[in-house]
Short mmCIF file of C-alpha atoms (C1' of nucleotides) and ligand atoms in Angstrom, two decimals:
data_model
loop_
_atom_site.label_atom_id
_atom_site.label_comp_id
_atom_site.label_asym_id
_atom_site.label_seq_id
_atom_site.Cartn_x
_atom_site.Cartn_y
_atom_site.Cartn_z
CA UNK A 12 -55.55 -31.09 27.55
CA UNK A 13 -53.60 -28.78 24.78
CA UNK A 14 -50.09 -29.07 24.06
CA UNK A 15 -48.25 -26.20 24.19
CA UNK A 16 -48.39 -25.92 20.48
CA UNK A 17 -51.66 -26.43 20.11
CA UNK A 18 -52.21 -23.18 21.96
CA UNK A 19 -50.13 -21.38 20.27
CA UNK A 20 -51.71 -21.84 17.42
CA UNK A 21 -55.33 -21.12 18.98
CA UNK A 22 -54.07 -18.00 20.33
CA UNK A 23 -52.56 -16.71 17.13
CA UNK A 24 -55.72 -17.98 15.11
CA UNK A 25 -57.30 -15.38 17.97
CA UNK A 26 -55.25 -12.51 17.31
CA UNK A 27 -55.57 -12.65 13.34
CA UNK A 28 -59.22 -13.05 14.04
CA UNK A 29 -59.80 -9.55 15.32
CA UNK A 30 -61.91 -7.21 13.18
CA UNK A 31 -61.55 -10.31 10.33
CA UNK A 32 -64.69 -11.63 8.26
CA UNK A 33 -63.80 -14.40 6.62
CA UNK A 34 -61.54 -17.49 7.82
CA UNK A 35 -58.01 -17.60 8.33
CA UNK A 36 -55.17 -18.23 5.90
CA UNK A 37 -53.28 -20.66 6.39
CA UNK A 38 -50.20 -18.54 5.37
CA UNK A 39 -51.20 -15.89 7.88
CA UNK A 40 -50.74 -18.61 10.29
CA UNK A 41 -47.46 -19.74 9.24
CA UNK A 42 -46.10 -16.34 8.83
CA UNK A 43 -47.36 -14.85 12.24
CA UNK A 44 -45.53 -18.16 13.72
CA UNK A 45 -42.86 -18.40 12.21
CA UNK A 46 -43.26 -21.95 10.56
CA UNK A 47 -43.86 -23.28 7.09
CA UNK A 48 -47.55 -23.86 5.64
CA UNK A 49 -46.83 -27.41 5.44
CA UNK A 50 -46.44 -27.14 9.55
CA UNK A 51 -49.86 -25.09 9.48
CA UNK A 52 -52.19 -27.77 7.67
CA UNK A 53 -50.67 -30.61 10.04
CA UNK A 54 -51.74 -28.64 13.10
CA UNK A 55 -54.94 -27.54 11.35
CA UNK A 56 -56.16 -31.04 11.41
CA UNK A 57 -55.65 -32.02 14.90
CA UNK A 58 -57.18 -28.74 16.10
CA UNK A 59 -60.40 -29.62 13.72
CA UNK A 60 -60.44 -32.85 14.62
CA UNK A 61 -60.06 -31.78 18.43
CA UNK A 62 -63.54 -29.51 17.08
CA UNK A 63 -61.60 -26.21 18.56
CA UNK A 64 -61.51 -24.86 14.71
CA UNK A 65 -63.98 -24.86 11.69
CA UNK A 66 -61.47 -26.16 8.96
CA UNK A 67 -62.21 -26.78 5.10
CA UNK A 68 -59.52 -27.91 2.66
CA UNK A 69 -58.40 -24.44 1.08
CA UNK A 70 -60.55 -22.62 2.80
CA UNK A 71 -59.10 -21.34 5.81
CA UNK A 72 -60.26 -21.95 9.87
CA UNK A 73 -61.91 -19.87 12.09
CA UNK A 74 -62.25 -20.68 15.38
CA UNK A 75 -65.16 -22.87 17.16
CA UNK A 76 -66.76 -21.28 20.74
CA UNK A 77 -64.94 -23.96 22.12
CA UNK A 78 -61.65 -22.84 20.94
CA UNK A 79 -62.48 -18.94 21.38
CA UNK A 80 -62.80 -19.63 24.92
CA UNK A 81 -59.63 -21.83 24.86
CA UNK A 82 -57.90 -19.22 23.32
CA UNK A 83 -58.82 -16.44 25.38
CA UNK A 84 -57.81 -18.34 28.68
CA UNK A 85 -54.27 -18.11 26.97
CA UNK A 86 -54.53 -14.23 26.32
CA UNK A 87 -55.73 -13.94 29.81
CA UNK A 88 -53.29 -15.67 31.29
CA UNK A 89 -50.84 -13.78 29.24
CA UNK A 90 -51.85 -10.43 30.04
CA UNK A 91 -52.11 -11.01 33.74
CA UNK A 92 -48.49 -11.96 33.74
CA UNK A 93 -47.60 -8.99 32.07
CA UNK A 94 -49.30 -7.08 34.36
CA UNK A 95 -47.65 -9.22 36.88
CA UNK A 96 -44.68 -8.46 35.63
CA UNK A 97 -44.61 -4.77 35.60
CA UNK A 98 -46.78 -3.72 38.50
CA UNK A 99 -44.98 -6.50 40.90
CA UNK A 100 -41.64 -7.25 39.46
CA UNK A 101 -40.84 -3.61 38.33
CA UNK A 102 -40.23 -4.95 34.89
CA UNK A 103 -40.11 -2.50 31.97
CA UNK A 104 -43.27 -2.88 29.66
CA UNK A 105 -40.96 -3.58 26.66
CA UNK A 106 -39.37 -6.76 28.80
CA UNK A 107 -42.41 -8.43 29.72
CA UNK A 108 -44.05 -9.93 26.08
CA UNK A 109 -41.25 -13.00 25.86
CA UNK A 110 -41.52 -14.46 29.28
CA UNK A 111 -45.33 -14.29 29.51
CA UNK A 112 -44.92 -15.94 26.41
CA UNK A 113 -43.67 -18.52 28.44
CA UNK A 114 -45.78 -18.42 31.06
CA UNK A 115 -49.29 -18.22 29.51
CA UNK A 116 -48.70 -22.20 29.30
CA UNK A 117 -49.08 -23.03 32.74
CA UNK A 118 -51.50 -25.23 33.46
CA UNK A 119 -53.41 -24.15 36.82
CA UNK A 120 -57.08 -22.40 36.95
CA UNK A 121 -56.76 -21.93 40.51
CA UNK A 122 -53.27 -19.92 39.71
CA UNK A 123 -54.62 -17.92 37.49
CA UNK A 124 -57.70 -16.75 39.43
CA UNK A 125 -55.86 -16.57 42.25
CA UNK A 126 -53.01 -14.08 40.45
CA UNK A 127 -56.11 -11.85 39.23
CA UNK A 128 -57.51 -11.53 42.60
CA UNK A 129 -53.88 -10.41 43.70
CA UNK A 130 -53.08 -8.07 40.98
CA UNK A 131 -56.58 -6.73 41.53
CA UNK A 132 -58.66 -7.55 38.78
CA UNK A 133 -56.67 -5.72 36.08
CA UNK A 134 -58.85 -4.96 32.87
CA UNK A 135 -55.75 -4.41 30.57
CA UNK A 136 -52.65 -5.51 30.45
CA UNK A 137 -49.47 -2.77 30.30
CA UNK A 138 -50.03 -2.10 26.62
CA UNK A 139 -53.20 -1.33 26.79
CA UNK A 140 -55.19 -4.54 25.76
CA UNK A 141 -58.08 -5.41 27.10
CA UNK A 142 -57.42 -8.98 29.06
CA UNK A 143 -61.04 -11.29 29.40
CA UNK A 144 -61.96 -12.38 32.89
CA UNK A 145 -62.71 -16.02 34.28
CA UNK A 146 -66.02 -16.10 31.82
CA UNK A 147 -64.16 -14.95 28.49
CA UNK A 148 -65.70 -11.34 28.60
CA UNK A 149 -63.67 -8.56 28.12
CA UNK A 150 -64.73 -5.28 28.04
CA UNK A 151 -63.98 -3.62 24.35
CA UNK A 152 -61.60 -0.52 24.59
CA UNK A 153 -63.49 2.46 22.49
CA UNK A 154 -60.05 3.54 20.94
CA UNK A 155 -58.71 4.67 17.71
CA UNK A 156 -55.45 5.23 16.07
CA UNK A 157 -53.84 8.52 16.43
CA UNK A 158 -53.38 8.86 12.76
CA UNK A 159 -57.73 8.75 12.55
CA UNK A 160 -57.72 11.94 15.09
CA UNK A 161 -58.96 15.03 13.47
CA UNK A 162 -55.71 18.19 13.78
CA UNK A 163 -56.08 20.24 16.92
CA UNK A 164 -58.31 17.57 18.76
CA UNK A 165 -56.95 16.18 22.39
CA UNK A 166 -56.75 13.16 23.38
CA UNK A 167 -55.21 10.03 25.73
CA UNK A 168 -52.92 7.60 24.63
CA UNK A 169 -54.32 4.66 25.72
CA UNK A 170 -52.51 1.54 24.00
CA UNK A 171 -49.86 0.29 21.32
CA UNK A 172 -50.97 -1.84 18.32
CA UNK A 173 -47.56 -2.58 17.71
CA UNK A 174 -45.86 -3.69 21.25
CA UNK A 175 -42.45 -4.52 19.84
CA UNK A 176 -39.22 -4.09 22.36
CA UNK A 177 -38.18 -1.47 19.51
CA UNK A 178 -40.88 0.78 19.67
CA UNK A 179 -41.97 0.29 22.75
CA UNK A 180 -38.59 2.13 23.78
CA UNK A 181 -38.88 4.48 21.14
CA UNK A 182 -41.91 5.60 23.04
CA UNK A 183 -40.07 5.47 26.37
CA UNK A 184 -37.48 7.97 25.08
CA UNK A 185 -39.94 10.56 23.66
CA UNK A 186 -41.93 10.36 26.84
CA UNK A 187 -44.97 8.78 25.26
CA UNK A 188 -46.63 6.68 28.01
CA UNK A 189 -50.78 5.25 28.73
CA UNK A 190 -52.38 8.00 29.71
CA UNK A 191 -50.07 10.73 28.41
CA UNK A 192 -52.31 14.04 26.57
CA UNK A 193 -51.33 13.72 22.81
CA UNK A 194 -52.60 16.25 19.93
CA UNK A 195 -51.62 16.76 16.25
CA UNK A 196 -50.65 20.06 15.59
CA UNK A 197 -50.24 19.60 12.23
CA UNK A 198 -49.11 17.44 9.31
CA UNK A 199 -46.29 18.11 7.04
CA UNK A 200 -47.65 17.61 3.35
CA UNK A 201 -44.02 16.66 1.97
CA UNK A 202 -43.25 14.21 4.13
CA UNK A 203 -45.85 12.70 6.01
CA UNK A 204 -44.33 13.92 9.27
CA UNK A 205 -46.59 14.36 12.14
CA UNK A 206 -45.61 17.34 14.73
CA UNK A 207 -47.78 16.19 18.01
CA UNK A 208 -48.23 17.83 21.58
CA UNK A 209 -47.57 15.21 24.08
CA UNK A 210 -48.61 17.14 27.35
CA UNK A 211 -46.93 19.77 27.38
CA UNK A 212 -44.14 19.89 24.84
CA UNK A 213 -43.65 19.03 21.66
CA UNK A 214 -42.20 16.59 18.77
CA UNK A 215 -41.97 15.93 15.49
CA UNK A 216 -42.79 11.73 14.23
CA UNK A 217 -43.05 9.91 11.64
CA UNK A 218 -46.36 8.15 10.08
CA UNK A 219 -45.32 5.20 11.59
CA UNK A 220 -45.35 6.21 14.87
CA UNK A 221 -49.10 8.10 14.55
CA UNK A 222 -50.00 4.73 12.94
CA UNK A 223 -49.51 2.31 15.82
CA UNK A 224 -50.59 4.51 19.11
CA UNK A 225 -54.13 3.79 20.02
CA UNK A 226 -56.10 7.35 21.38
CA UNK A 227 -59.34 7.76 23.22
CA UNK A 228 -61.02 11.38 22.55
CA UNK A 229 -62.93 12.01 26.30
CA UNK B 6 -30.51 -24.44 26.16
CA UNK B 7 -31.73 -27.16 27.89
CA UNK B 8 -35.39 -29.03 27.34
CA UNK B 9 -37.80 -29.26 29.37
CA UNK B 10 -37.09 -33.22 29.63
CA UNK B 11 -33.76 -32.36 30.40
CA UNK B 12 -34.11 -30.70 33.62
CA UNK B 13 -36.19 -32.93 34.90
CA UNK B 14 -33.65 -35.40 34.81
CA UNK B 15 -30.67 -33.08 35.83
CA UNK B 16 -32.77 -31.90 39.00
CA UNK B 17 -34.17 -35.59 39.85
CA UNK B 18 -30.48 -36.23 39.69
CA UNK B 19 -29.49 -33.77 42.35
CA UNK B 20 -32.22 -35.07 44.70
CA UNK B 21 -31.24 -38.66 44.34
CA UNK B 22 -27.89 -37.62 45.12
CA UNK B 23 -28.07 -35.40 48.20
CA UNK B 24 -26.35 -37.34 50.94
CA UNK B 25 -25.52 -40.22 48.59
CA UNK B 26 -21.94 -41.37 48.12
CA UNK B 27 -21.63 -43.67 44.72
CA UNK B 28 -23.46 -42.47 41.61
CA UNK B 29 -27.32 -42.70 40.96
CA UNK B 30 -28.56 -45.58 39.12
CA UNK B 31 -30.67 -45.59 36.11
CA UNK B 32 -33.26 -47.81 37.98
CA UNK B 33 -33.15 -45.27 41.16
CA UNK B 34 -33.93 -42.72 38.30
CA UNK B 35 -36.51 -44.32 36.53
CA UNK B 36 -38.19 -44.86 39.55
CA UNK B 37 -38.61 -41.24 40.68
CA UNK B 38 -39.34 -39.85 36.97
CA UNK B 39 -41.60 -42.52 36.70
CA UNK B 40 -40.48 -43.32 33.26
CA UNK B 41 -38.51 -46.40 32.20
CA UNK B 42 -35.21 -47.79 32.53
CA UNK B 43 -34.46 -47.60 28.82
CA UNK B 44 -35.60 -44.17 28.54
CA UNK B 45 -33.33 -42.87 31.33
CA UNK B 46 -30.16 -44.71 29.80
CA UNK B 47 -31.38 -42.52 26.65
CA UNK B 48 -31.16 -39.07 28.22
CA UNK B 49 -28.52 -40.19 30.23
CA UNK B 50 -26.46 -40.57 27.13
CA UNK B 51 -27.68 -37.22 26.07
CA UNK B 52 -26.99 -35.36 28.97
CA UNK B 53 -23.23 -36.92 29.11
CA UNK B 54 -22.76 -35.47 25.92
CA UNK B 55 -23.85 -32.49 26.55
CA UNK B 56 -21.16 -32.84 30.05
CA UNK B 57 -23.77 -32.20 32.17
CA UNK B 58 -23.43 -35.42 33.91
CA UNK B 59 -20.28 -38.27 34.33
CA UNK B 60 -21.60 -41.44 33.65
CA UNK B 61 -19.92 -44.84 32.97
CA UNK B 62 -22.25 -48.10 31.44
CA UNK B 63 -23.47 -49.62 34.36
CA UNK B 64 -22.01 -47.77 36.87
CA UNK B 65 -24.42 -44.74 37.16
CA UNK B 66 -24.37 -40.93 37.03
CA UNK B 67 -23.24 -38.40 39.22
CA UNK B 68 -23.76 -34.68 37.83
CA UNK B 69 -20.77 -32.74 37.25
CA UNK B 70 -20.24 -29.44 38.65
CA UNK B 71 -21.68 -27.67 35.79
CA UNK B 72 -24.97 -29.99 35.82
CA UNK B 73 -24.67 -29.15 39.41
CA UNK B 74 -25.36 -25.89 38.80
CA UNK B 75 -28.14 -26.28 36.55
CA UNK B 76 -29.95 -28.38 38.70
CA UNK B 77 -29.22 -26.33 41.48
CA UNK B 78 -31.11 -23.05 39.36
CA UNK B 79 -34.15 -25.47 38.77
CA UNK B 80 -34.48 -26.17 42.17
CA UNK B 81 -34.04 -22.35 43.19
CA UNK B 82 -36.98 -21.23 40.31
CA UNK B 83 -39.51 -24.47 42.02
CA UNK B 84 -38.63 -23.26 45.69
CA UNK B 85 -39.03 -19.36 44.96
CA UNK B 86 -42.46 -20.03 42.52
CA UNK B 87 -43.69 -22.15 46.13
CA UNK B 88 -42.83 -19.09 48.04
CA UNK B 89 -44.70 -16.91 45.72
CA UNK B 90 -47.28 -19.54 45.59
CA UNK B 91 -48.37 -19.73 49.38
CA UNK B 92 -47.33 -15.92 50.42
CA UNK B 93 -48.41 -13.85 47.92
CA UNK B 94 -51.28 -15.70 46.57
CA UNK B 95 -52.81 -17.69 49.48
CA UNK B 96 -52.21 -20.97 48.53
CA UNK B 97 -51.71 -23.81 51.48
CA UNK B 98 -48.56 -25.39 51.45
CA UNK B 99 -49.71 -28.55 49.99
CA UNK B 100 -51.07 -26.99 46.87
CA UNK B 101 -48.03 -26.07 45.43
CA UNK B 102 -45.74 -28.56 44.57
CA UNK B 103 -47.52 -29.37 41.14
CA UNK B 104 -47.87 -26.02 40.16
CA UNK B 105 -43.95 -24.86 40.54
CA UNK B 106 -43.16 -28.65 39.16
CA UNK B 107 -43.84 -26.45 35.36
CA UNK B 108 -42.87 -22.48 37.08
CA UNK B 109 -39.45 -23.91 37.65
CA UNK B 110 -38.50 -24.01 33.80
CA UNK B 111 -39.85 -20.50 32.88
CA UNK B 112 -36.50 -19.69 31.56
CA UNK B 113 -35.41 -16.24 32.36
CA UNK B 114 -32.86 -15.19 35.12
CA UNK B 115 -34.37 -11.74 35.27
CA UNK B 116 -37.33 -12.72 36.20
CA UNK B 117 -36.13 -15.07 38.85
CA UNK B 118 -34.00 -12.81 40.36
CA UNK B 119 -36.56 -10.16 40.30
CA UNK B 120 -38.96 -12.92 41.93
CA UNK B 121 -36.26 -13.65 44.62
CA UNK B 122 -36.18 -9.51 45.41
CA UNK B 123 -40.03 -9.31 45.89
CA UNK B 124 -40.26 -12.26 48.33
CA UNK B 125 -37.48 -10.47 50.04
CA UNK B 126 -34.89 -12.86 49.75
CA UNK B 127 -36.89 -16.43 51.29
CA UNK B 128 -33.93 -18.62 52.45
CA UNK B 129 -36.50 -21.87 52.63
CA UNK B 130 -39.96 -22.60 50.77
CA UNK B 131 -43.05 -23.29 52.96
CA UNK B 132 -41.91 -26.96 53.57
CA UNK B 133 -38.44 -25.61 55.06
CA UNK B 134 -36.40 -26.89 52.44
CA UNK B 135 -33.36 -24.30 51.29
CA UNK B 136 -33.36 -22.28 49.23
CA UNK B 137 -30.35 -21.63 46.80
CA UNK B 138 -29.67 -18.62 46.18
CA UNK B 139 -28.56 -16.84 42.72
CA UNK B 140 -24.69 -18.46 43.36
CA UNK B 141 -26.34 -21.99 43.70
CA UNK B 142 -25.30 -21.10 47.48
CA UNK B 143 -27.99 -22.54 50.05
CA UNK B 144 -27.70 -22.42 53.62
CA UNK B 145 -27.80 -25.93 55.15
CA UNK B 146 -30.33 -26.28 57.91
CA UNK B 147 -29.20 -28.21 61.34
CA UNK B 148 -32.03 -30.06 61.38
CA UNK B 149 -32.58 -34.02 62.68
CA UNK B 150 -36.11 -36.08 62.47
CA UNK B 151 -38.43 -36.03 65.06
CA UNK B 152 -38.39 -39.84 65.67
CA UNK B 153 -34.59 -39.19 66.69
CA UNK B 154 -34.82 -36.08 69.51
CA UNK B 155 -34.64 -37.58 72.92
CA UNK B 156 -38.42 -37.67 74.98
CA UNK B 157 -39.17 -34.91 77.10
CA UNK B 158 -36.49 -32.74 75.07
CA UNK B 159 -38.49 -29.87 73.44
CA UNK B 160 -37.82 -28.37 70.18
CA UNK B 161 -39.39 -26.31 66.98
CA UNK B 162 -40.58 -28.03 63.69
CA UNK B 163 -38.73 -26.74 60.60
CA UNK B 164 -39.46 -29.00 57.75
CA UNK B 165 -40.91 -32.02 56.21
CA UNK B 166 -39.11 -35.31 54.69
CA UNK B 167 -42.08 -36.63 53.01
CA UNK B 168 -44.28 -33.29 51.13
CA UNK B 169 -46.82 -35.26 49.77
CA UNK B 170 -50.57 -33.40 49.72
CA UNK B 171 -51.34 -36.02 51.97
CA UNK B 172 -48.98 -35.71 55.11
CA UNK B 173 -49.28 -32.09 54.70
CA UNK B 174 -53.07 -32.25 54.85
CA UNK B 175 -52.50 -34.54 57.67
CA UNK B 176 -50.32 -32.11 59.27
CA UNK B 177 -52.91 -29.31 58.98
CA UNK B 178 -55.45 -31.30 60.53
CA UNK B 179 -53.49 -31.69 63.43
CA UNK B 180 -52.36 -28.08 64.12
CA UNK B 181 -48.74 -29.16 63.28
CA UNK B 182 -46.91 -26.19 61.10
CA UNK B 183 -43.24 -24.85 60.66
CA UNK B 184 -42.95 -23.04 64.22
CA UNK B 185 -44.46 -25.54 66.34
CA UNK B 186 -42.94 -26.45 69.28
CA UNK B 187 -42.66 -30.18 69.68
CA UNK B 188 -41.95 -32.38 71.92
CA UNK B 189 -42.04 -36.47 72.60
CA UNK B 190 -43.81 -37.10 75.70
CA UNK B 191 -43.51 -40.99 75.17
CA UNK B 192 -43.20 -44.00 72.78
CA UNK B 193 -45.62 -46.92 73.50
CA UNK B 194 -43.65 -50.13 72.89
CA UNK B 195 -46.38 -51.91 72.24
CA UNK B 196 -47.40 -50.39 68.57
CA UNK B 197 -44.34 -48.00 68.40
CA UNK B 198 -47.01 -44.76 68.54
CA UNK B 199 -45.51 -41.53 69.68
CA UNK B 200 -47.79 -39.26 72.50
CA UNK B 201 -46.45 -35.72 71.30
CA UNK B 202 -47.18 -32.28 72.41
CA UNK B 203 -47.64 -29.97 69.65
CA UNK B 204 -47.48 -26.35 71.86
CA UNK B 205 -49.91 -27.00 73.99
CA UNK B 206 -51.65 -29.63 73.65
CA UNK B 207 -51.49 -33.48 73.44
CA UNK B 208 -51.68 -36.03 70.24
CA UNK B 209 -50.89 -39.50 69.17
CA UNK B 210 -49.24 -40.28 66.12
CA UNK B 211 -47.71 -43.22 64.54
CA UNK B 212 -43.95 -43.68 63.83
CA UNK B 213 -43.96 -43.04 60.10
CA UNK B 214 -45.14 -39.39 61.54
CA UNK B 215 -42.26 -38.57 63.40
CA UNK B 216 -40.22 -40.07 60.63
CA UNK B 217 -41.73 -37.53 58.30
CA UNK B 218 -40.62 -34.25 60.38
CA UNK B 219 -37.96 -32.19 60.55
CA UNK B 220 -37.29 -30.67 64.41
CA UNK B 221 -34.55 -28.76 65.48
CA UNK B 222 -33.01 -27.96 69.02
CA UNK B 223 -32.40 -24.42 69.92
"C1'" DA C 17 -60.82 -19.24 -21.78
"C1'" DA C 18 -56.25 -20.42 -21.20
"C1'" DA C 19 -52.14 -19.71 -19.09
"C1'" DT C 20 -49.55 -18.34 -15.27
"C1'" DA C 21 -48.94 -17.36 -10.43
"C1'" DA C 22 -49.85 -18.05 -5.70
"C1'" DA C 23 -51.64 -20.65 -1.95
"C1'" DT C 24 -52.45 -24.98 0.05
"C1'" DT C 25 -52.05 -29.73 0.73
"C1'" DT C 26 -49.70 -34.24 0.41
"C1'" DA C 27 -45.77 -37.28 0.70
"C1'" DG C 28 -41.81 -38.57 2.82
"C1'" DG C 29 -38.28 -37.60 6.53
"C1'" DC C 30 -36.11 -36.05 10.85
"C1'" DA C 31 -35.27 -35.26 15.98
"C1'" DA C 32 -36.95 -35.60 20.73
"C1'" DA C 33 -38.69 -38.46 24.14
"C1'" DG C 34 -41.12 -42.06 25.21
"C1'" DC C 35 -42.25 -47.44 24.92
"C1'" DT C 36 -41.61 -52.94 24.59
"C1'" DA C 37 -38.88 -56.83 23.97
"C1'" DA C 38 -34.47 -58.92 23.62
"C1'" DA C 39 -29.51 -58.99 24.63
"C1'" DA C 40 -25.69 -58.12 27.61
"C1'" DA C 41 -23.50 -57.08 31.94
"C1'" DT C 42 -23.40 -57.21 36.85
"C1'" DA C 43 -24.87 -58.94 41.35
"C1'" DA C 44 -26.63 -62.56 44.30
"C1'" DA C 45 -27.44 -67.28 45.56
"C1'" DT C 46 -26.53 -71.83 45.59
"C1'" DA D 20 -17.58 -71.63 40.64
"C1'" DT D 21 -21.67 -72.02 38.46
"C1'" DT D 22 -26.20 -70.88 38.12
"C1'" DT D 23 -29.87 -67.66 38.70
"C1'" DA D 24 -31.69 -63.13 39.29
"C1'" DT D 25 -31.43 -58.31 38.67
"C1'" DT D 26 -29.95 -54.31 36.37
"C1'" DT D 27 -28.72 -51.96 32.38
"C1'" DT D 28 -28.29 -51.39 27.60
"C1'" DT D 29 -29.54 -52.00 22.77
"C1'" DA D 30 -32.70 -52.44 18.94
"C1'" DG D 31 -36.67 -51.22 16.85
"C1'" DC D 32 -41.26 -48.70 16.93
"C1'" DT D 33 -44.54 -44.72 18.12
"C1'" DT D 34 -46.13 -39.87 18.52
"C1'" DT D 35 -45.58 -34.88 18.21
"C1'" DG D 36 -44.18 -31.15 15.69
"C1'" DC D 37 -41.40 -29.65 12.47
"C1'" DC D 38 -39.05 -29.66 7.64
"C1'" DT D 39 -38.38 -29.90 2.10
"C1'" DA D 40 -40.04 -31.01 -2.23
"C1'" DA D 41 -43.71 -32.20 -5.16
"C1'" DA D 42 -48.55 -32.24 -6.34
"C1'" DT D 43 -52.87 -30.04 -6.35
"C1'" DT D 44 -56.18 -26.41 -5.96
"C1'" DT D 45 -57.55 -21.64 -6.24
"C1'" DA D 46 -56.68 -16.93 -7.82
"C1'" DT D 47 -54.96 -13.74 -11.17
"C1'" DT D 48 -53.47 -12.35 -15.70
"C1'" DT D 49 -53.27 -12.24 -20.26
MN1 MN E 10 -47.63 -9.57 25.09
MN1 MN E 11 -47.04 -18.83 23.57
MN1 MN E 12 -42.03 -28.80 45.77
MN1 MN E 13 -40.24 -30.34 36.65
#
DNA sequence: AAATAAATTTAGGCAAAGCTAAAAATAAAT
DNA sequence: ATTTATTTTTAGCTTTGCCTAAATTTATTT
């Protein structure tokens, strides 16, 4: 049985995993939760010593299959809230990321299975990410960033790499949702600045913004 | 903020308490948390401090009106998430007590309230207790055990004393649910069992049964 | 190849929440 | 009214997860 910190820790050793070769820091760690190093190597240990990470002194951990499929119980679980959340509850998708990171500790199979069933079967959560079924699998989103899309080439905005409150309203007020038609139009050489079709009118953003919405060409 | 410890105790408290004149003792406590004496004096001390209780050495604790309240909120979020539980997701009513034991400290008042609005506003949980609602207001049900109606006086089960996975199981296996119509036919004074007709048809069942339901007269 | 910088680990402590064993206070029985 | 039993509290220890400060290892510069 994990403590809650323990899966924490798994799920964030997850996240920094993605699209990573080599093991990770133990900084990366500390910074991504908020804790000291000194914190990191402590937990380190247990996990290795629980086998749920591969762990050499100074050499960062990656996780074992034991602890990828421990860890992506917790994403599950946290996704399926969020969906949860928005689809039943009517909450905003900028509201939903603290309290499912709340409730992605609760401690029932049965729950879990049973809240996929009722929400469906979702395959990704209200951001966009993909959320693994009962098995672990999840089905890998073809997507790319919107600042990779060739000029004059359509597209759907199908996720956020960055799901912060902040921008996550940002995208609300320019009327930038999943599924909305987005094309560049053209880039400003001076400043960076992006001027995109999003359906059927049109804005001006930053690099930022191009930078952190995930696209699908058809 | 209070721990998860924390209102554990406070809403342990409140149970202990409900129809209970003097204050709770730290063996009554210790009991129910299953935890020991000296660890309950700790909290106790903690929870004082923190004037969520009024205690006195040796002369036990009684919550104050602001512990009151809290435990009052925790015992709202458990009775909602067993709503939830058994209505939206198909669970049977003796399935979810363990589950909303860690639901009920998910700590956001959005989401509760939002919770409360789906299930339409559920006044008791599936084993007919009340529900408070987002005042800490809860409508107090008339309701007397079965082992004290009068024979041959018919009336509707609304609730359970004892919801232990066991009696309820029990209880399913013998057709008995909230809604029945009950009804003592007569008491055998030789081993105190109870012939009962549960709508229309006839059981016997011993006297810790009817002790353990909740009728009430229309 | 040293010297310096950065990352990581170790050592030593702290707070929360539990425990056992002993002391103190209260309640019950003679 | 003592004595005995029960309840409650105190004292001291443990584990988990975190911290700071110091030591050590690895990486980067000169
Ligand atoms: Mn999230
Ligand atoms: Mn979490
Ligand atoms: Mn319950
Ligand atoms: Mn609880």
């Amino acid at each position: 049985m994990l403590t809650y910190s323990e899966e924490n820790y798994l799920k964030t050793i997850f996240h920094l995993s993605q699209g990573q070769k080599h093991g990770i820091s133990t900084n990366a760690i500390a910074a991504k939760i908020e804790t000291k190093a000194s914190s990191v190597t402590d937990m380190i240990k247990k996990l290795n010593e629980k086998k749920l990470i591969k762990y050499q002194k100074y050499q960062g951990v990656t996780l074992t299959s034991e602890g990828l499929m421990a860890a992506k119980m917790i994403v599950r679980k946290h996704r399926l809230w969020e969906v949860f959340l928005v689809e039943k509850l009517n909450f905003n998708w900028d509201e939903v990321h603290d309290v499912a990171e709340e409730l992605e500790h609760i401690k029932s199979e049965k729950l879990i299975n049973k809240l996929d069933a009722f929400l469906g079967y979702p395959t990704e959560d209200p951001h966009g990410d993909p959320i693994p079924d009962s098995k672990g699998d999840m089905k890998m989103i073809n997507k790319q960033l919107l600042s990779e899309l060739p000029i004059k080439k359509t597209a759907i905005c199908i996720g956020v790499k960055d799901s912060s409150s902040d921008f996550l309203q940002y995208l609300d007020k320019q009327k930038i949702s999943l599924g909305s038609k987005i094309e560049i139009l053209e880039i400003e050489p001076f400043d960076q600045s992006y001027r995109i079709k999003i359906n059927d009118y049109e804005i001006t953003v930053t690099k930022k913004i191009v930078n952190n919405l995930f696209v699908k060409t058809n």
